[in-house]
Tab-separated table of C-alpha atoms in Angstrom:
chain	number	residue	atom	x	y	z
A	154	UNK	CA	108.431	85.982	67.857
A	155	UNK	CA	111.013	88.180	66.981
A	156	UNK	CA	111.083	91.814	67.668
A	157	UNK	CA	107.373	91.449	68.474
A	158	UNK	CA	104.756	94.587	69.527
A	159	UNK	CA	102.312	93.920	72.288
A	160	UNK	CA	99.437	95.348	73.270
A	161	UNK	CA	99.248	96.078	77.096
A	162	UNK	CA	95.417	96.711	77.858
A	163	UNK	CA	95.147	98.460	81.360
A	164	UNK	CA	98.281	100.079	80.715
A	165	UNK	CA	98.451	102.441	84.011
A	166	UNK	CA	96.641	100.049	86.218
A	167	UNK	CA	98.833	98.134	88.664
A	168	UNK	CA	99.658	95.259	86.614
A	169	UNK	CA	99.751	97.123	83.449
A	170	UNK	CA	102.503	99.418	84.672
A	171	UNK	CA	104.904	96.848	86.072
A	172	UNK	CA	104.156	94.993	83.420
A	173	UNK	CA	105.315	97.594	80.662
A	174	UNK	CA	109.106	97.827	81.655
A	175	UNK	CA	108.951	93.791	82.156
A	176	UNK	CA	108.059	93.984	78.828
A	177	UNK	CA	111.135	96.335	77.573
A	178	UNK	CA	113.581	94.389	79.308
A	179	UNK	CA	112.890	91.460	77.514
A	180	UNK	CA	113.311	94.068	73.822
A	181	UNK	CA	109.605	94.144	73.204
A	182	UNK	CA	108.147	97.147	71.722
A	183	UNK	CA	105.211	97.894	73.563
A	184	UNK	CA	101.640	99.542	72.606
A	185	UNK	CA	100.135	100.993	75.933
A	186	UNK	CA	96.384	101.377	75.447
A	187	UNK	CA	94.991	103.741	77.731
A	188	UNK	CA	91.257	105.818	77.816
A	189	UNK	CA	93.191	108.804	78.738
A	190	UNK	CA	93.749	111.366	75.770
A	191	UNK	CA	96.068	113.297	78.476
A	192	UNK	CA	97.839	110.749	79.310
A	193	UNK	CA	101.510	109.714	77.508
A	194	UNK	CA	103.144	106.318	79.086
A	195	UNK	CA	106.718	106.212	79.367
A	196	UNK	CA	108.727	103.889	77.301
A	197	UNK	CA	105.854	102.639	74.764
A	198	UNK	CA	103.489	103.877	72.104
A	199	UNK	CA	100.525	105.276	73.453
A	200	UNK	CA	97.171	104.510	71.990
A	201	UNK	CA	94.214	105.923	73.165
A	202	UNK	CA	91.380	103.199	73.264
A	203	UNK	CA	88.322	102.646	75.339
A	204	UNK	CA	86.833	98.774	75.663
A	205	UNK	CA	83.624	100.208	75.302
A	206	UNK	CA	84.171	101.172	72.071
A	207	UNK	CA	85.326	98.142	69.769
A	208	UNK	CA	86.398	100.978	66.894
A	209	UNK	CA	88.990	102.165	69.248
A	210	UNK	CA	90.190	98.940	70.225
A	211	UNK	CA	90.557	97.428	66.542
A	212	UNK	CA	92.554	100.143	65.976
A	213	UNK	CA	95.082	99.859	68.767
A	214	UNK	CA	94.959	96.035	67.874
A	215	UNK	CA	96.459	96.538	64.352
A	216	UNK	CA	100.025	95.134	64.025
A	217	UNK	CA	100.276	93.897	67.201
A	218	UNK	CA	101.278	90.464	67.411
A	219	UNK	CA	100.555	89.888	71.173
A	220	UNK	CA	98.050	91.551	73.735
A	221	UNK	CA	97.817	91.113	77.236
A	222	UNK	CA	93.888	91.723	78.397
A	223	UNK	CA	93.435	93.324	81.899
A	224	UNK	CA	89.908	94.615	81.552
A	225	UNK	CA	88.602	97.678	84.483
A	226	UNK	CA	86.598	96.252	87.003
A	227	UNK	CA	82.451	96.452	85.493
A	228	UNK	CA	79.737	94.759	85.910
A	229	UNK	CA	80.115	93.788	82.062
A	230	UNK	CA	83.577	93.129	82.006
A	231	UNK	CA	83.161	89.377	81.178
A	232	UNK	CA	81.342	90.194	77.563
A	233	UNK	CA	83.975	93.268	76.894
A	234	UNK	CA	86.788	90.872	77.395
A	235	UNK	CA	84.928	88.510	75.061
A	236	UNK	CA	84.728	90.754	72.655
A	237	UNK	CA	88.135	92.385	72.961
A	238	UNK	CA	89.728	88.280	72.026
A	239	UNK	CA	86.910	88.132	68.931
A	240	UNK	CA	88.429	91.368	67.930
A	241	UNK	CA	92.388	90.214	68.861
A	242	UNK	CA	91.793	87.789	66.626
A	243	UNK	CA	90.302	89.522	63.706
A	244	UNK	CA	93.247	91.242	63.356
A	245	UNK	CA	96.038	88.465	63.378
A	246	UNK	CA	96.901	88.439	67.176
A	247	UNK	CA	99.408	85.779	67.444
A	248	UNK	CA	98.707	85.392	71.524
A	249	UNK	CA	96.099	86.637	73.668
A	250	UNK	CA	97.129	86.490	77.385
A	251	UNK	CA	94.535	87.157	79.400
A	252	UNK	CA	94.238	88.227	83.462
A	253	UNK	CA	91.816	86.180	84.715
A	254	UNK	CA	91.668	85.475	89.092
A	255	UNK	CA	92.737	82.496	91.212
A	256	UNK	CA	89.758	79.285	91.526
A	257	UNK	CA	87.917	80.974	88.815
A	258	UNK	CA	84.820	78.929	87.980
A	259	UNK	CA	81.520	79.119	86.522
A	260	UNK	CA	79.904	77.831	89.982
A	261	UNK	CA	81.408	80.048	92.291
A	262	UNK	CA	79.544	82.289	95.008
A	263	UNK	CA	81.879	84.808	94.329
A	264	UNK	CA	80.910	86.887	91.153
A	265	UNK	CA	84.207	87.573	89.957
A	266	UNK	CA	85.225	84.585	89.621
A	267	UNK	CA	82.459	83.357	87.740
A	268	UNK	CA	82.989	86.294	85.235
A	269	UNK	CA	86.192	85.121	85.065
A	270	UNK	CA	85.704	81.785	84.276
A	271	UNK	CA	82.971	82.867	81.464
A	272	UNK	CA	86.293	84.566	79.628
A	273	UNK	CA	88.298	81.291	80.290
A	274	UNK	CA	85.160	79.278	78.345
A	275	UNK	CA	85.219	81.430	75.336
A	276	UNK	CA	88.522	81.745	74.894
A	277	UNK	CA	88.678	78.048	74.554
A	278	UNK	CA	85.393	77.667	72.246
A	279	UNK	CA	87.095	80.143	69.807
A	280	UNK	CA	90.219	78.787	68.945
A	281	UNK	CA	92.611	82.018	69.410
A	282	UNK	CA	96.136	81.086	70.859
A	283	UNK	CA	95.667	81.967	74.398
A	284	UNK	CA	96.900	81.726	77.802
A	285	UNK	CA	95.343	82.826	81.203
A	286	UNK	CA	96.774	83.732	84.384
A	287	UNK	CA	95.241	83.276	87.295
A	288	UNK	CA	96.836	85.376	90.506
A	289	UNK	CA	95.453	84.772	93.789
A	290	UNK	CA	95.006	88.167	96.149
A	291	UNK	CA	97.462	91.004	95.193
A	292	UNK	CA	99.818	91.803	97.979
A	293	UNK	CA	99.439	95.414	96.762
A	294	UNK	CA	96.254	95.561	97.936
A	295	UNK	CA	97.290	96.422	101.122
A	296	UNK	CA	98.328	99.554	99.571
A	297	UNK	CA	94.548	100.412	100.354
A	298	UNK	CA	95.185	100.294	103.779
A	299	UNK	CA	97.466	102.420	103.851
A	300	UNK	CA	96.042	105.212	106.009
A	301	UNK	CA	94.953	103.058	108.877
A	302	UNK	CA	98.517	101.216	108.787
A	303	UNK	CA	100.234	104.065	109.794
A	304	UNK	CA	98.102	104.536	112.367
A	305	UNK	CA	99.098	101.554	113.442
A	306	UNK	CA	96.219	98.994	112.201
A	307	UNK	CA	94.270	97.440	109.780
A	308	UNK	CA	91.244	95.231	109.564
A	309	UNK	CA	89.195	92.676	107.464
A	310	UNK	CA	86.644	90.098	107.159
A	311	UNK	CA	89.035	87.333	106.820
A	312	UNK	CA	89.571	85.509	110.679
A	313	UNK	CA	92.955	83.634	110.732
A	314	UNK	CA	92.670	81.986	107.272
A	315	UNK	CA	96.064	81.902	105.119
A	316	UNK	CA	96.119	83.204	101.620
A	317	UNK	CA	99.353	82.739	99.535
A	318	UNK	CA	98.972	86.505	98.156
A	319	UNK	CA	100.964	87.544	95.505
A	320	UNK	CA	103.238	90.690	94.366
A	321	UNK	CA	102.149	92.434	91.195
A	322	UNK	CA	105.450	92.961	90.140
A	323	UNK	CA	105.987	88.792	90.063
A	324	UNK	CA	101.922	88.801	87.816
A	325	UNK	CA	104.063	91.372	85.236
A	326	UNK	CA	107.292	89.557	85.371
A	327	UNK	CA	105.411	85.910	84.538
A	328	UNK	CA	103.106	87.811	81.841
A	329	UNK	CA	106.422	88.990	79.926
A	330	UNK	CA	107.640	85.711	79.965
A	331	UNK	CA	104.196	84.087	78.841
A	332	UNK	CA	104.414	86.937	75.995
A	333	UNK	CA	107.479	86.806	74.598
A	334	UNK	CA	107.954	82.835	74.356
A	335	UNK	CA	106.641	79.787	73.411
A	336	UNK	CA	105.321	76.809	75.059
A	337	UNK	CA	102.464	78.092	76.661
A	338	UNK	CA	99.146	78.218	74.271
A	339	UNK	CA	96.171	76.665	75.865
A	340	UNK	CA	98.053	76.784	79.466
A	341	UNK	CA	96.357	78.203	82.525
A	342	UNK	CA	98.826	79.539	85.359
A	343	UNK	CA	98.012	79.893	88.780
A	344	UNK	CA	99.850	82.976	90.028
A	345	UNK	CA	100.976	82.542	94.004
A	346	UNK	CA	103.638	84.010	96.616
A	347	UNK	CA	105.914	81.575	97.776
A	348	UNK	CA	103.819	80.777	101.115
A	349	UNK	CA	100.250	81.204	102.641
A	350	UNK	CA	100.218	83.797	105.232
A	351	UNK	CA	97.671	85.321	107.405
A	352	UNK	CA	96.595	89.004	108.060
A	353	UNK	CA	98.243	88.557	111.204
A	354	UNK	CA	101.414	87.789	109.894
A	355	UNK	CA	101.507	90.339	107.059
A	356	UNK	CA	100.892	92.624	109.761
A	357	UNK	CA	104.219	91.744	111.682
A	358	UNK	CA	105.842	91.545	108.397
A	359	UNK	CA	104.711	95.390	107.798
A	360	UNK	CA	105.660	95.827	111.965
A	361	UNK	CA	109.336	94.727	111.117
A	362	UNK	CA	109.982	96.543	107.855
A	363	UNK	CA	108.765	100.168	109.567
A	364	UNK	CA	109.633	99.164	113.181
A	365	UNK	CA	106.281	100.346	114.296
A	366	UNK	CA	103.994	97.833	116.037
A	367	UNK	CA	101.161	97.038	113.420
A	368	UNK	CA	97.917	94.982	114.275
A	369	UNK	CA	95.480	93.066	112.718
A	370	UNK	CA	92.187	93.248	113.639
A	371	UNK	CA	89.471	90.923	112.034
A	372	UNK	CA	85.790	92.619	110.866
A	373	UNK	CA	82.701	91.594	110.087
A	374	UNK	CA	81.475	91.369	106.166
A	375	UNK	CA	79.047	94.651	107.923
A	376	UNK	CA	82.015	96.554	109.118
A	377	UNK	CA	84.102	95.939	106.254
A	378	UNK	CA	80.940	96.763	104.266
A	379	UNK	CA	80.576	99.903	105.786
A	380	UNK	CA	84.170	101.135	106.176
A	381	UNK	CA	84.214	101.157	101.910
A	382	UNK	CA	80.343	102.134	101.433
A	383	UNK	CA	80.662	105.041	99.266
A	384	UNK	CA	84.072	104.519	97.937
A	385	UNK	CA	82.854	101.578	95.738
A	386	UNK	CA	79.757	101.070	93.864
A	387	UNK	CA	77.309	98.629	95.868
A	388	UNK	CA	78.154	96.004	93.099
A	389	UNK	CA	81.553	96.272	93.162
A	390	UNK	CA	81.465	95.826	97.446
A	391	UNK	CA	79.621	92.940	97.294
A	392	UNK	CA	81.527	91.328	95.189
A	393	UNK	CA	84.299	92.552	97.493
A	394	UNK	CA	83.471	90.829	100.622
A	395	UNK	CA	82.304	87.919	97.875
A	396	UNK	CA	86.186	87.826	97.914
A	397	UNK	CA	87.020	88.290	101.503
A	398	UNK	CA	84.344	85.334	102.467
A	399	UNK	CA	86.175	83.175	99.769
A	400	UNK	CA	89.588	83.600	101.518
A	401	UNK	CA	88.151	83.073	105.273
A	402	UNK	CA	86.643	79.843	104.290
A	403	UNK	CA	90.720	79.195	103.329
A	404	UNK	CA	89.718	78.649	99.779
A	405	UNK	CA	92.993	80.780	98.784
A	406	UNK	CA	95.605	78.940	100.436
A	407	UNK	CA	97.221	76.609	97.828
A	408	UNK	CA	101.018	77.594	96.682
A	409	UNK	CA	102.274	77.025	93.505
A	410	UNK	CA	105.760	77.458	91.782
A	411	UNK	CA	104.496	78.961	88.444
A	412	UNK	CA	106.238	82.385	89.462
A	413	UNK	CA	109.928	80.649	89.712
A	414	UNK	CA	108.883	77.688	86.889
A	415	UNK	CA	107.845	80.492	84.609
A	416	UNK	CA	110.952	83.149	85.531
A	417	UNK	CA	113.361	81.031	87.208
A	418	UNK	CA	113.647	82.953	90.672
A	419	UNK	CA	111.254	82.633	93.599
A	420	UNK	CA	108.180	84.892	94.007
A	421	UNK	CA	108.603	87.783	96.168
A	422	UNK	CA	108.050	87.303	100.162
A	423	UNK	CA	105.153	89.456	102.020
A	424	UNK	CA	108.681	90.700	103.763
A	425	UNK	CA	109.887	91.718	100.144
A	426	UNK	CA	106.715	93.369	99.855
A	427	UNK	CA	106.648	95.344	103.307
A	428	UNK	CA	110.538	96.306	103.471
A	429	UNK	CA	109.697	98.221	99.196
A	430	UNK	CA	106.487	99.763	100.562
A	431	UNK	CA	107.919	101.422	103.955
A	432	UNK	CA	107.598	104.902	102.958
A	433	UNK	CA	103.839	104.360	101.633
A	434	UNK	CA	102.914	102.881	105.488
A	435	UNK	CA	104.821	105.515	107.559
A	436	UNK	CA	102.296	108.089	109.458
A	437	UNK	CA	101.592	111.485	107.746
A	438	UNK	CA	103.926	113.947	108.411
């Protein structure tokens, strides 16, 4: 494609905002779709859309030649996502690249997954150019943690079981690539750091990069269940600790080199991740 415009769905999410000035590097004009009327993104077109409402979205779909589909987390996300490709490729969407999750299947215990693996089906059944990427746990979801880090802990329902997390800023950088070139229609990417690593040892990665002693201290599904009751709708925790169950039974450990085959350097460390994140885990004050 030359000069092409893409559609960035989720557009001021995590991945959606790394992924917009991967994007611009690569001299893509991008289309930032958010539900915000307020809200203006830096560096792109800004269209104001809502998945829920398949008007909107046709509109911000017309003239684009490639859209990247990162859908809110909803208990109906699987059909909107379904009917955001029908409607991608209504309008002439060269390539749909969607965000799907790491060991998505339709016979998973963990809900997510199985959503995810619904898209996946479609996609294939309708015959749209397509490509899915599947990252394993987002490094940046330690982020969440946050308050309790710089108090010098954290804790989860996850034992001593290894998970080869990933940075969001390698997810944006492989999605540009996937985006902007060809070779990849039909192709499904598993999205990995460089290594499997356990809370424990993110925790001494986060120790060394602020020079504070950080600890790890595993939970039960209950505690972890009741820590986040009340920040998250109940369906939305379940399907949580769905997650965190998956990754103690060391269901999340495989690494794979799509992150350097894809961009051609190696995926960012856990220590990468700690040493850009300092300031967010230092104590208040």
């Amino acid at each position: 494609m030359t000069n092409p415009t893409v559609l960035v769905t989720g557009a001021t999410g995590t991945v959606g905002s790394a992924l917009i000035p991967a994007l611009r590097a690569r001299g893509v004009t991008v289309r930032a779709m958010t539900r915000d009327p307020g809200h203006s993104v830096s560096g792109a077109e800004t269209v104001v859309a809502d998945l829920q409402d398949p008007e909107s979205v046709a509109a911000a779909l017309k003239g684009v030649d490639a859209a990247f589909l990162n859908s809110p987390s909803a208990p109906d996300a699987a059909s909107l996502q379904i009917q955001f490709a029908h409607l991608a490729r209504e309008a002439g969407v060269y390539r749909l690249v969607v965000l799907s999750q790491y060991a998505a299947r339709a016979d998973s215990p963990v809900r997510f997954l199985r959503w995810h693996a619904e898209v996946e089906a479609h996609l294939r059944e309708i015959g749209l150019d397509h490509t899915v990427l599947r990252p394993n746990l987002y490094l940046q979801a330690l982020l969440g943690f946050a308050r309790t880090i710089a108090q010098g802990w954290f804790a989860a329902p996850i034992g001593e079981a290894a998970v080869s997390a990933i940075d969001i800023r390698d997810i944006a950088d492989a999605a540009a690539v996937v985006l902007t070139t060809a070779g990849h229609t039909g192709h499904t990417y598993t999205l990995t750091g460089p290594r499997a690593v356990t809370h424990a040892e993110i925790a001494e990665a986060i120790a060394a990069a602020t020079g504070r002693e950080i600890v790890f201290r595993n939970a039960s599904a209950d505690q972890f269940s009741a820590a986040l009751s009340g920040f998250l709708p109940p369906w939305q925790l379940e399907g949580l600790v769905e997650d965190y169950a998956h990754y103690a039974r060391g269901e999340a450990a495989e690494v794979s080199s799509a992150v350097t085959d894809l961009t051609g350097r190696p995926a960012r460390d856990v220590a990468d991740f700690a040493r850009d994140h300092v300031a967010t885990f230092a104590p208040a004050g």
